[in-house]
């Protein structure tokens, strides 16, 4: 049995960026009507019985990561990451064997695609043992790697990166140049191509009742929101009577409930939302995006030509520290050291429309981002190349 017309797509539920990238790739594949399809699998579920943390505490590795983000224990992230990498090295034989056995029980895919870090070396070895000839393609969802053994490992068939810095990192890890594909940016959901441009902005602002002099500020702190959004929204409302605040809480009903009384008393100046599929339009209507320096949110802001305010301090997770340098170096907004500095940074941008216009010009001058479509095309080409090398589809892994 084989599924050479399918790409097996591994993702993980640690943070929201990996799931978002997987959804974007699937949507782009459907939109382009490729001759092949994606099959999405949770990598964590496959290896769940080997999750020592869950055995000891009842909390999975994914849940622990998300708890760290919610509780702002991010200073633990680097030591925890190094401990995890040590555990992966120690348990590598059983991890590889478990994944190999799982792959052997599945239909043979045309390719395996990873949009997650840390386990790509395990995937490489298991795939070679179970399905020799099936390519492993790693699509980075970060602007840069956080070596060692985070995203890029030797022996991967193709690495898809969205920045020159990540490309140089791949070269430094002795990955051959011909295996590195530099696409035009971070993978974005196709809705951000449909939901961008002056007409979308004008329509979205009209729907929100925004006048020409109103400053629209969107708060977006990942798929799970962040507790400081409540006091931050309150401070922003006090900043200026013409400011309008959109707080996107994502999958965080507790945060949405905390904001509800403030929403009710704001006279329409605050709009608190839970999970929404209208992020592209809401961002298009915005004058400033306040966000954590996640690569997905920054890529969305660039696409929608919105200046950003991001935070960098000891709580910034390691793989996102480069992103704040990227914002500062390319003059895409403001970088502050604490969330309490955000209202001041927004006020500075409000007082200086020329600065906002300059940032928008810089954003507009950046190369068009077609990365999701480029990645889908690269995956298809790798599948074709592997099938041609094999001569004919195999009977299974």
mmCIF file of C-alpha atoms in Angstrom:
data_model
loop_
_atom_site.group_PDB
_atom_site.id
_atom_site.type_symbol
_atom_site.label_atom_id
_atom_site.label_comp_id
_atom_site.label_asym_id
_atom_site.label_seq_id
_atom_site.Cartn_x
_atom_site.Cartn_y
_atom_site.Cartn_z
ATOM 1 C CA UNK A 1 0.000 0.000 0.000
ATOM 2 C CA UNK A 2 1.314 3.471 -0.819
ATOM 3 C CA UNK A 3 0.274 7.107 -0.695
ATOM 4 C CA UNK A 4 2.805 8.611 -3.057
ATOM 5 C CA UNK A 5 0.169 11.247 -3.850
ATOM 6 C CA UNK A 6 0.306 12.446 -0.249
ATOM 7 C CA UNK A 7 2.799 14.393 1.803
ATOM 8 C CA UNK A 8 2.856 13.370 5.451
ATOM 9 C CA UNK A 9 2.905 16.636 7.426
ATOM 10 C CA UNK A 10 4.128 16.476 11.033
ATOM 11 C CA UNK A 11 3.147 19.263 13.411
ATOM 12 C CA UNK A 12 2.982 19.803 17.168
ATOM 13 C CA UNK A 13 0.677 21.702 19.509
ATOM 14 C CA UNK A 14 3.427 23.626 21.339
ATOM 15 C CA UNK A 15 2.561 27.256 20.663
ATOM 16 C CA UNK A 16 0.327 28.228 17.779
ATOM 17 C CA UNK A 17 2.827 28.863 14.978
ATOM 18 C CA UNK A 18 3.367 25.243 13.950
ATOM 19 C CA UNK A 19 -0.361 24.521 13.656
ATOM 20 C CA UNK A 20 -0.852 27.770 11.744
ATOM 21 C CA UNK A 21 1.880 26.841 9.273
ATOM 22 C CA UNK A 22 0.350 23.406 8.757
ATOM 23 C CA UNK A 23 -3.087 24.917 8.118
ATOM 24 C CA UNK A 24 -1.554 27.429 5.697
ATOM 25 C CA UNK A 25 0.202 24.728 3.679
ATOM 26 C CA UNK A 26 -2.938 22.587 3.497
ATOM 27 C CA UNK A 27 -5.047 25.574 2.418
ATOM 28 C CA UNK A 28 -2.505 26.620 -0.229
ATOM 29 C CA UNK A 29 -2.352 23.074 -1.601
ATOM 30 C CA UNK A 30 -6.134 23.011 -1.969
ATOM 31 C CA UNK A 31 -6.177 26.466 -3.513
ATOM 32 C CA UNK A 32 -3.552 25.494 -6.094
ATOM 33 C CA UNK A 33 -5.392 22.198 -6.732
ATOM 34 C CA UNK A 34 -2.215 20.164 -6.556
ATOM 35 C CA UNK A 35 -2.256 16.605 -7.831
ATOM 36 C CA UNK A 36 -1.305 15.483 -4.329
ATOM 37 C CA UNK A 37 -2.618 16.231 -0.832
ATOM 38 C CA UNK A 38 -1.358 16.640 2.720
ATOM 39 C CA UNK A 39 -1.991 14.195 5.530
ATOM 40 C CA UNK A 40 -1.504 16.058 8.836
ATOM 41 C CA UNK A 41 -0.353 14.114 11.908
ATOM 42 C CA UNK A 42 0.442 15.188 15.478
ATOM 43 C CA UNK A 43 4.015 14.138 16.172
ATOM 44 C CA UNK A 44 3.378 14.342 19.907
ATOM 45 C CA UNK A 45 0.539 11.821 19.731
ATOM 46 C CA UNK A 46 2.730 9.293 17.939
ATOM 47 C CA UNK A 47 5.382 9.475 20.666
ATOM 48 C CA UNK A 48 2.998 10.138 23.567
ATOM 49 C CA UNK A 49 3.757 6.871 25.367
ATOM 50 C CA UNK A 50 7.430 7.928 25.489
ATOM 51 C CA UNK A 51 6.661 11.322 27.060
ATOM 52 C CA UNK A 52 8.389 10.939 30.429
ATOM 53 C CA UNK A 53 7.072 14.306 31.619
ATOM 54 C CA UNK A 54 3.494 13.152 31.122
ATOM 55 C CA UNK A 55 4.193 9.878 32.915
ATOM 56 C CA UNK A 56 5.616 11.671 35.952
ATOM 57 C CA UNK A 57 3.396 14.777 36.121
ATOM 58 C CA UNK A 58 0.385 14.019 33.947
ATOM 59 C CA UNK A 59 1.307 17.035 31.785
ATOM 60 C CA UNK A 60 2.513 16.441 28.244
ATOM 61 C CA UNK A 61 5.523 18.192 26.765
ATOM 62 C CA UNK A 62 3.197 20.289 24.578
ATOM 63 C CA UNK A 63 1.070 21.315 27.578
ATOM 64 C CA UNK A 64 4.177 22.172 29.605
ATOM 65 C CA UNK A 65 5.441 24.443 26.813
ATOM 66 C CA UNK A 66 2.087 26.201 26.557
ATOM 67 C CA UNK A 67 1.923 26.548 30.363
ATOM 68 C CA UNK A 68 5.350 28.212 30.380
ATOM 69 C CA UNK A 69 4.121 30.707 27.774
ATOM 70 C CA UNK A 70 0.889 31.454 29.676
ATOM 71 C CA UNK A 71 2.657 31.880 33.046
ATOM 72 C CA UNK A 72 5.555 33.921 31.602
ATOM 73 C CA UNK A 73 8.133 31.454 32.895
ATOM 74 C CA UNK A 74 10.040 31.949 29.653
ATOM 75 C CA UNK A 75 13.344 32.370 31.501
ATOM 76 C CA UNK A 76 13.121 28.597 31.945
ATOM 77 C CA UNK A 77 12.929 28.020 28.201
ATOM 78 C CA UNK A 78 16.641 27.811 27.323
ATOM 79 C CA UNK A 79 17.663 25.486 30.198
ATOM 80 C CA UNK A 80 14.533 23.400 29.596
ATOM 81 C CA UNK A 81 15.348 23.223 25.897
ATOM 82 C CA UNK A 82 18.889 22.001 26.589
ATOM 83 C CA UNK A 83 17.566 19.413 29.071
ATOM 84 C CA UNK A 84 15.069 18.247 26.451
ATOM 85 C CA UNK A 85 17.806 17.970 23.822
ATOM 86 C CA UNK A 86 19.842 15.899 26.272
ATOM 87 C CA UNK A 87 16.847 13.642 26.868
ATOM 88 C CA UNK A 88 16.331 13.256 23.106
ATOM 89 C CA UNK A 89 19.983 12.215 22.705
ATOM 90 C CA UNK A 90 19.696 9.691 25.546
ATOM 91 C CA UNK A 91 16.438 8.212 24.264
ATOM 92 C CA UNK A 92 17.208 8.562 20.575
ATOM 93 C CA UNK A 93 17.241 4.789 19.845
ATOM 94 C CA UNK A 94 13.782 4.225 21.309
ATOM 95 C CA UNK A 95 12.409 7.419 19.730
ATOM 96 C CA UNK A 96 13.721 6.412 16.315
ATOM 97 C CA UNK A 97 12.491 2.844 16.746
ATOM 98 C CA UNK A 98 8.995 3.960 17.789
ATOM 99 C CA UNK A 99 8.659 6.369 14.886
ATOM 100 C CA UNK A 100 10.104 3.768 12.492
ATOM 101 C CA UNK A 101 7.507 1.213 13.581
ATOM 102 C CA UNK A 102 4.730 3.790 13.187
ATOM 103 C CA UNK A 103 5.911 4.732 9.701
ATOM 104 C CA UNK A 104 6.171 1.074 8.669
ATOM 105 C CA UNK A 105 2.511 0.615 9.645
ATOM 106 C CA UNK A 106 1.425 3.547 7.449
ATOM 107 C CA UNK A 107 0.981 3.851 3.696
ATOM 108 C CA UNK A 108 4.223 4.983 2.077
ATOM 109 C CA UNK A 109 4.055 8.784 1.596
ATOM 110 C CA UNK A 110 5.497 10.751 -1.291
ATOM 111 C CA UNK A 111 7.366 12.994 1.180
ATOM 112 C CA UNK A 112 7.486 13.848 4.878
ATOM 113 C CA UNK A 113 7.195 17.530 5.801
ATOM 114 C CA UNK A 114 8.062 18.933 9.235
ATOM 115 C CA UNK A 115 6.922 22.341 10.490
ATOM 116 C CA UNK A 116 8.286 21.690 13.986
ATOM 117 C CA UNK A 117 11.730 21.860 15.642
ATOM 118 C CA UNK A 118 13.751 19.612 17.969
ATOM 119 C CA UNK A 119 12.858 16.217 16.483
ATOM 120 C CA UNK A 120 13.956 16.580 12.871
ATOM 121 C CA UNK A 121 17.034 14.414 13.452
ATOM 122 C CA UNK A 122 14.776 11.673 14.845
ATOM 123 C CA UNK A 123 12.510 12.011 11.792
ATOM 124 C CA UNK A 124 15.502 11.820 9.439
ATOM 125 C CA UNK A 125 16.787 8.576 10.988
ATOM 126 C CA UNK A 126 13.369 6.909 11.282
ATOM 127 C CA UNK A 127 12.447 7.814 7.732
ATOM 128 C CA UNK A 128 15.707 6.398 6.389
ATOM 129 C CA UNK A 129 15.070 3.151 8.279
ATOM 130 C CA UNK A 130 11.377 2.829 7.425
ATOM 131 C CA UNK A 131 10.988 4.474 4.012
ATOM 132 C CA UNK A 132 14.335 4.887 2.260
ATOM 133 C CA UNK A 133 14.053 7.264 -0.658
ATOM 134 C CA UNK A 134 11.187 9.291 0.817
ATOM 135 C CA UNK A 135 12.453 12.878 1.259
ATOM 136 C CA UNK A 136 12.282 14.821 4.531
ATOM 137 C CA UNK A 137 11.477 18.512 4.012
ATOM 138 C CA UNK A 138 11.782 20.886 6.978
ATOM 139 C CA UNK A 139 9.904 24.173 6.672
ATOM 140 C CA UNK A 140 11.164 26.659 9.268
ATOM 141 C CA UNK A 141 8.410 28.649 10.948
ATOM 142 C CA UNK A 142 11.011 30.879 12.651
ATOM 143 C CA UNK A 143 12.981 33.670 11.000
ATOM 144 C CA UNK A 144 16.198 32.016 12.177
ATOM 145 C CA UNK A 145 17.376 28.769 13.749
ATOM 146 C CA UNK A 146 18.430 28.466 17.405
ATOM 147 C CA UNK A 147 21.329 25.985 17.161
ATOM 148 C CA UNK A 148 22.297 23.379 18.032
ATOM 149 C CA UNK A 149 19.730 20.708 17.080
ATOM 150 C CA UNK A 150 16.740 23.029 17.021
ATOM 151 C CA UNK A 151 15.521 23.208 13.419
ATOM 152 C CA UNK A 152 18.327 22.307 11.027
ATOM 153 C CA UNK A 153 20.298 19.057 11.161
ATOM 154 C CA UNK A 154 22.701 17.466 8.663
ATOM 155 C CA UNK A 155 21.235 14.938 6.270
ATOM 156 C CA UNK A 156 17.855 16.589 5.775
ATOM 157 C CA UNK A 157 16.795 16.388 2.130
ATOM 158 C CA UNK A 158 15.477 19.959 1.931
ATOM 159 C CA UNK A 159 15.297 22.919 4.292
ATOM 160 C CA UNK A 160 12.902 25.747 3.424
ATOM 161 C CA UNK A 161 13.889 29.069 5.014
ATOM 162 C CA UNK A 162 12.433 32.563 4.838
ATOM 163 C CA UNK A 163 15.488 34.738 5.619
ATOM 164 C CA UNK A 164 19.094 35.053 4.524
ATOM 165 C CA UNK A 165 20.174 34.535 8.137
ATOM 166 C CA UNK A 166 18.510 31.101 8.298
ATOM 167 C CA UNK A 167 20.076 30.174 4.964
ATOM 168 C CA UNK A 168 23.541 31.073 6.288
ATOM 169 C CA UNK A 169 22.864 28.987 9.393
ATOM 170 C CA UNK A 170 21.976 25.989 7.234
ATOM 171 C CA UNK A 171 25.191 26.423 5.239
ATOM 172 C CA UNK A 172 27.181 26.665 8.482
ATOM 173 C CA UNK A 173 25.753 23.277 9.498
ATOM 174 C CA UNK A 174 27.231 21.803 6.289
ATOM 175 C CA UNK A 175 23.906 21.402 4.537
ATOM 176 C CA UNK A 176 24.644 21.511 0.787
ATOM 177 C CA UNK A 177 23.514 24.688 -0.930
ATOM 178 C CA UNK A 178 21.341 22.742 -3.353
ATOM 179 C CA UNK A 179 19.302 21.392 -0.416
ATOM 180 C CA UNK A 180 18.488 24.863 0.941
ATOM 181 C CA UNK A 181 15.501 26.725 -0.501
ATOM 182 C CA UNK A 182 15.282 30.422 0.358
ATOM 183 C CA UNK A 183 11.639 31.390 -0.125
ATOM 184 C CA UNK A 184 10.258 34.932 -0.036
ATOM 185 C CA UNK A 185 9.281 35.039 3.644
ATOM 186 C CA UNK A 186 7.414 33.188 6.374
ATOM 187 C CA UNK A 187 4.570 30.862 5.463
ATOM 188 C CA UNK A 188 1.275 32.796 5.601
ATOM 189 C CA UNK A 189 -2.285 31.512 5.333
ATOM 190 C CA UNK A 190 -3.760 32.297 1.900
ATOM 191 C CA UNK A 191 -6.425 34.432 3.609
ATOM 192 C CA UNK A 192 -3.740 37.097 4.098
ATOM 193 C CA UNK A 193 -3.403 37.475 0.344
ATOM 194 C CA UNK A 194 -7.142 37.824 -0.142
ATOM 195 C CA UNK A 195 -7.505 40.051 2.938
ATOM 196 C CA UNK A 196 -4.951 42.746 2.147
ATOM 197 C CA UNK A 197 -4.759 45.993 0.201
ATOM 198 C CA UNK A 198 -6.284 49.499 0.448
ATOM 199 C CA UNK A 199 -9.808 48.341 -0.423
ATOM 200 C CA UNK A 200 -9.795 45.730 2.338
ATOM 201 C CA UNK A 201 -8.440 48.285 4.804
ATOM 202 C CA UNK A 202 -11.087 50.874 3.917
ATOM 203 C CA UNK A 203 -13.905 48.336 4.122
ATOM 204 C CA UNK A 204 -12.732 46.890 7.447
ATOM 205 C CA UNK A 205 -12.310 50.333 9.006
ATOM 206 C CA UNK A 206 -15.792 51.357 7.820
ATOM 207 C CA UNK A 207 -17.295 48.196 9.357
ATOM 208 C CA UNK A 208 -15.580 49.035 12.645
ATOM 209 C CA UNK A 209 -16.831 52.634 12.550
ATOM 210 C CA UNK A 210 -13.320 54.074 12.399
ATOM 211 C CA UNK A 211 -12.916 57.663 11.282
ATOM 212 C CA UNK A 212 -9.862 59.116 9.520
ATOM 213 C CA UNK A 213 -8.434 60.456 12.795
ATOM 214 C CA UNK A 214 -9.003 57.295 14.826
ATOM 215 C CA UNK A 215 -5.929 55.239 15.684
ATOM 216 C CA UNK A 216 -6.739 51.512 15.564
ATOM 217 C CA UNK A 217 -4.505 49.379 17.778
ATOM 218 C CA UNK A 218 -4.705 45.582 17.591
ATOM 219 C CA UNK A 219 -3.448 43.419 20.458
ATOM 220 C CA UNK A 220 -2.457 39.918 19.354
ATOM 221 C CA UNK A 221 -0.316 37.788 21.663
ATOM 222 C CA UNK A 222 -0.347 34.393 19.992
ATOM 223 C CA UNK A 223 -3.056 31.767 19.783
ATOM 224 C CA UNK A 224 -3.494 31.618 23.568
ATOM 225 C CA UNK A 225 -3.449 35.358 24.309
ATOM 226 C CA UNK A 226 -1.528 36.728 27.273
ATOM 227 C CA UNK A 227 -2.607 37.920 30.751
ATOM 228 C CA UNK A 228 -1.127 41.411 30.353
ATOM 229 C CA UNK A 229 -3.593 42.118 27.569
ATOM 230 C CA UNK A 230 -6.259 43.108 30.118
ATOM 231 C CA UNK A 231 -4.280 45.844 31.968
ATOM 232 C CA UNK A 232 -2.667 46.862 28.686
ATOM 233 C CA UNK A 233 -6.051 47.396 27.014
ATOM 234 C CA UNK A 234 -7.138 49.493 29.987
ATOM 235 C CA UNK A 235 -4.030 51.687 29.787
ATOM 236 C CA UNK A 236 -4.388 52.121 26.043
ATOM 237 C CA UNK A 237 -8.000 53.218 26.432
ATOM 238 C CA UNK A 238 -6.805 55.884 28.863
ATOM 239 C CA UNK A 239 -4.092 57.027 26.448
ATOM 240 C CA UNK A 240 -6.178 59.018 23.988
ATOM 241 C CA UNK A 241 -9.921 59.400 23.262
ATOM 242 C CA UNK A 242 -9.421 58.653 19.554
ATOM 243 C CA UNK A 243 -7.721 55.307 20.079
ATOM 244 C CA UNK A 244 -9.716 52.180 19.230
ATOM 245 C CA UNK A 245 -8.495 48.862 20.595
ATOM 246 C CA UNK A 246 -9.072 45.368 19.181
ATOM 247 C CA UNK A 247 -7.963 42.648 21.622
ATOM 248 C CA UNK A 248 -7.766 39.190 20.023
ATOM 249 C CA UNK A 249 -7.700 36.694 22.893
ATOM 250 C CA UNK A 250 -7.549 33.533 20.776
ATOM 251 C CA UNK A 251 -8.191 30.270 22.582
ATOM 252 C CA UNK A 252 -8.303 31.862 26.037
ATOM 253 C CA UNK A 253 -11.879 32.142 27.358
ATOM 254 C CA UNK A 254 -10.620 33.312 30.747
ATOM 255 C CA UNK A 255 -8.897 36.328 29.207
ATOM 256 C CA UNK A 256 -11.951 37.116 27.109
ATOM 257 C CA UNK A 257 -14.090 37.045 30.277
ATOM 258 C CA UNK A 258 -11.640 39.384 32.047
ATOM 259 C CA UNK A 259 -11.934 41.874 29.203
ATOM 260 C CA UNK A 260 -15.733 41.702 28.959
ATOM 261 C CA UNK A 261 -16.474 44.347 31.677
ATOM 262 C CA UNK A 262 -13.917 46.724 30.164
ATOM 263 C CA UNK A 263 -15.417 46.106 26.736
ATOM 264 C CA UNK A 264 -18.892 46.937 28.045
ATOM 265 C CA UNK A 265 -17.719 50.198 29.640
ATOM 266 C CA UNK A 266 -15.574 51.361 26.728
ATOM 267 C CA UNK A 267 -18.341 52.964 24.699
ATOM 268 C CA UNK A 268 -17.369 50.874 21.691
ATOM 269 C CA UNK A 269 -13.672 51.814 21.854
ATOM 270 C CA UNK A 270 -12.630 48.274 22.850
ATOM 271 C CA UNK A 271 -13.538 45.198 20.883
ATOM 272 C CA UNK A 272 -12.553 41.976 22.643
ATOM 273 C CA UNK A 273 -12.639 38.827 20.534
ATOM 274 C CA UNK A 274 -11.938 35.157 21.107
ATOM 275 C CA UNK A 275 -10.766 32.916 18.297
ATOM 276 C CA UNK A 276 -11.561 34.561 14.960
ATOM 277 C CA UNK A 277 -10.887 33.803 11.311
ATOM 278 C CA UNK A 278 -10.928 37.542 10.498
ATOM 279 C CA UNK A 279 -7.421 38.338 11.717
ATOM 280 C CA UNK A 280 -6.314 39.404 8.228
ATOM 281 C CA UNK A 281 -9.096 41.991 7.920
ATOM 282 C CA UNK A 282 -8.718 43.248 11.492
ATOM 283 C CA UNK A 283 -4.996 43.676 10.991
ATOM 284 C CA UNK A 284 -5.563 45.438 7.674
ATOM 285 C CA UNK A 285 -7.744 47.974 9.497
ATOM 286 C CA UNK A 286 -5.057 48.598 12.128
ATOM 287 C CA UNK A 287 -2.585 51.449 12.440
ATOM 288 C CA UNK A 288 -0.423 49.654 15.019
ATOM 289 C CA UNK A 289 -0.081 45.980 15.925
ATOM 290 C CA UNK A 290 1.003 45.228 19.486
ATOM 291 C CA UNK A 291 2.250 41.661 19.608
ATOM 292 C CA UNK A 292 4.805 39.256 20.958
ATOM 293 C CA UNK A 293 7.667 38.859 18.482
ATOM 294 C CA UNK A 294 6.391 35.638 16.977
ATOM 295 C CA UNK A 295 7.433 35.063 13.359
ATOM 296 C CA UNK A 296 3.863 34.469 12.225
ATOM 297 C CA UNK A 297 2.473 37.707 13.657
ATOM 298 C CA UNK A 298 5.398 39.712 12.272
ATOM 299 C CA UNK A 299 4.969 38.171 8.816
ATOM 300 C CA UNK A 300 1.261 39.000 8.932
ATOM 301 C CA UNK A 301 2.024 42.585 9.942
ATOM 302 C CA UNK A 302 4.490 42.943 7.054
ATOM 303 C CA UNK A 303 1.888 41.586 4.643
ATOM 304 C CA UNK A 304 -0.745 44.033 5.941
ATOM 305 C CA UNK A 305 1.723 46.965 6.091
ATOM 306 C CA UNK A 306 1.140 47.561 9.824
ATOM 307 C CA UNK A 307 3.836 49.015 12.128
ATOM 308 C CA UNK A 308 4.465 46.824 15.167
ATOM 309 C CA UNK A 309 5.318 47.279 18.827
ATOM 310 C CA UNK A 310 7.041 44.213 20.292
ATOM 311 C CA UNK A 311 8.660 43.353 23.610
ATOM 312 C CA UNK A 312 12.169 42.012 24.158
ATOM 313 C CA UNK A 313 13.418 41.114 27.622
ATOM 314 C CA UNK A 314 14.589 38.075 29.569
ATOM 315 C CA UNK A 315 11.140 36.515 29.116
ATOM 316 C CA UNK A 316 11.393 36.534 25.317
ATOM 317 C CA UNK A 317 11.656 32.934 24.161
ATOM 318 C CA UNK A 318 15.069 32.225 22.625
ATOM 319 C CA UNK A 319 14.008 31.528 19.048
ATOM 320 C CA UNK A 320 12.130 34.864 18.932
ATOM 321 C CA UNK A 321 14.950 37.129 20.119
ATOM 322 C CA UNK A 322 16.300 37.397 16.593
ATOM 323 C CA UNK A 323 12.881 38.659 15.498
ATOM 324 C CA UNK A 324 13.149 41.774 17.670
ATOM 325 C CA UNK A 325 16.531 42.547 16.133
ATOM 326 C CA UNK A 326 14.887 42.130 12.727
ATOM 327 C CA UNK A 327 12.162 44.672 13.617
ATOM 328 C CA UNK A 328 14.717 47.211 14.825
ATOM 329 C CA UNK A 329 17.189 46.699 11.980
ATOM 330 C CA UNK A 330 14.537 47.100 9.278
ATOM 331 C CA UNK A 331 12.643 49.926 11.054
ATOM 332 C CA UNK A 332 9.361 48.025 11.098
ATOM 333 C CA UNK A 333 8.129 49.489 14.386
ATOM 334 C CA UNK A 334 9.241 49.811 18.003
ATOM 335 C CA UNK A 335 10.932 47.390 20.405
ATOM 336 C CA UNK A 336 10.312 47.970 24.121
ATOM 337 C CA UNK A 337 11.564 46.251 27.261
ATOM 338 C CA UNK A 338 8.282 45.803 29.174
ATOM 339 C CA UNK A 339 4.581 45.750 28.387
ATOM 340 C CA UNK A 340 4.108 48.885 30.526
ATOM 341 C CA UNK A 341 6.197 50.765 27.921
ATOM 342 C CA UNK A 342 3.782 49.841 25.132
ATOM 343 C CA UNK A 343 1.287 52.713 25.625
ATOM 344 C CA UNK A 344 4.165 55.192 25.428
ATOM 345 C CA UNK A 345 5.433 53.610 22.209
ATOM 346 C CA UNK A 346 1.921 53.725 20.708
ATOM 347 C CA UNK A 347 1.587 57.367 21.781
ATOM 348 C CA UNK A 348 4.910 58.151 20.099
ATOM 349 C CA UNK A 349 3.677 56.640 16.831
ATOM 350 C CA UNK A 350 0.347 58.458 17.210
ATOM 351 C CA UNK A 351 2.076 61.817 17.631
ATOM 352 C CA UNK A 352 4.305 61.183 14.637
ATOM 353 C CA UNK A 353 2.214 60.270 11.564
ATOM 354 C CA UNK A 354 5.326 60.828 9.428
ATOM 355 C CA UNK A 355 7.055 57.987 11.299
ATOM 356 C CA UNK A 356 4.052 55.711 10.722
ATOM 357 C CA UNK A 357 4.063 56.641 7.035
ATOM 358 C CA UNK A 358 7.820 55.954 6.823
ATOM 359 C CA UNK A 359 7.383 52.527 8.402
ATOM 360 C CA UNK A 360 4.502 51.723 6.064
ATOM 361 C CA UNK A 361 6.686 52.719 3.118
ATOM 362 C CA UNK A 362 9.429 50.397 4.355
ATOM 363 C CA UNK A 363 6.887 47.609 4.746
ATOM 364 C CA UNK A 364 5.496 48.225 1.260
ATOM 365 C CA UNK A 365 9.013 48.179 -0.198
ATOM 366 C CA UNK A 366 9.736 44.688 1.121
ATOM 367 C CA UNK A 367 9.630 41.902 -1.484
ATOM 368 C CA UNK A 368 6.217 40.259 -1.931
ATOM 369 C CA UNK A 369 5.803 37.207 0.269
ATOM 370 C CA UNK A 370 4.577 34.161 -1.661
ATOM 371 C CA UNK A 371 6.306 31.677 0.649
ATOM 372 C CA UNK A 372 3.356 29.345 1.250
ATOM 373 C CA UNK A 373 2.881 28.788 -2.480
ATOM 374 C CA UNK A 374 6.617 28.469 -3.045
ATOM 375 C CA UNK A 375 6.827 25.855 -0.265
ATOM 376 C CA UNK A 376 3.948 23.846 -1.748
ATOM 377 C CA UNK A 377 5.668 23.902 -5.138
ATOM 378 C CA UNK A 378 8.982 22.789 -3.599
ATOM 379 C CA UNK A 379 7.270 19.905 -1.799
ATOM 380 C CA UNK A 380 5.654 18.806 -5.050
ATOM 381 C CA UNK A 381 9.002 18.922 -6.863
ATOM 382 C CA UNK A 382 10.676 16.843 -4.135
ATOM 383 C CA UNK A 383 7.905 14.254 -4.412
ATOM 384 C CA UNK A 384 8.345 14.109 -8.202
ATOM 385 C CA UNK A 385 12.116 13.815 -7.861
ATOM 386 C CA UNK A 386 11.814 10.990 -5.322
ATOM 387 C CA UNK A 387 9.290 9.130 -7.476
ATOM 388 C CA UNK A 388 11.538 9.479 -10.547
ATOM 389 C CA UNK A 389 14.562 8.221 -8.589
ATOM 390 C CA UNK A 390 12.615 5.212 -7.377
ATOM 391 C CA UNK A 391 11.488 4.403 -10.886
ATOM 392 C CA UNK A 392 8.067 3.381 -9.635
ATOM 393 C CA UNK A 393 6.109 3.778 -6.341
ATOM 394 C CA UNK A 394 7.111 1.416 -3.586
ATOM 395 C CA UNK A 395 4.633 -0.997 -2.035
ATOM 396 C CA UNK A 396 4.844 0.620 1.364
ATOM 397 C CA UNK A 397 7.209 1.721 4.086
#
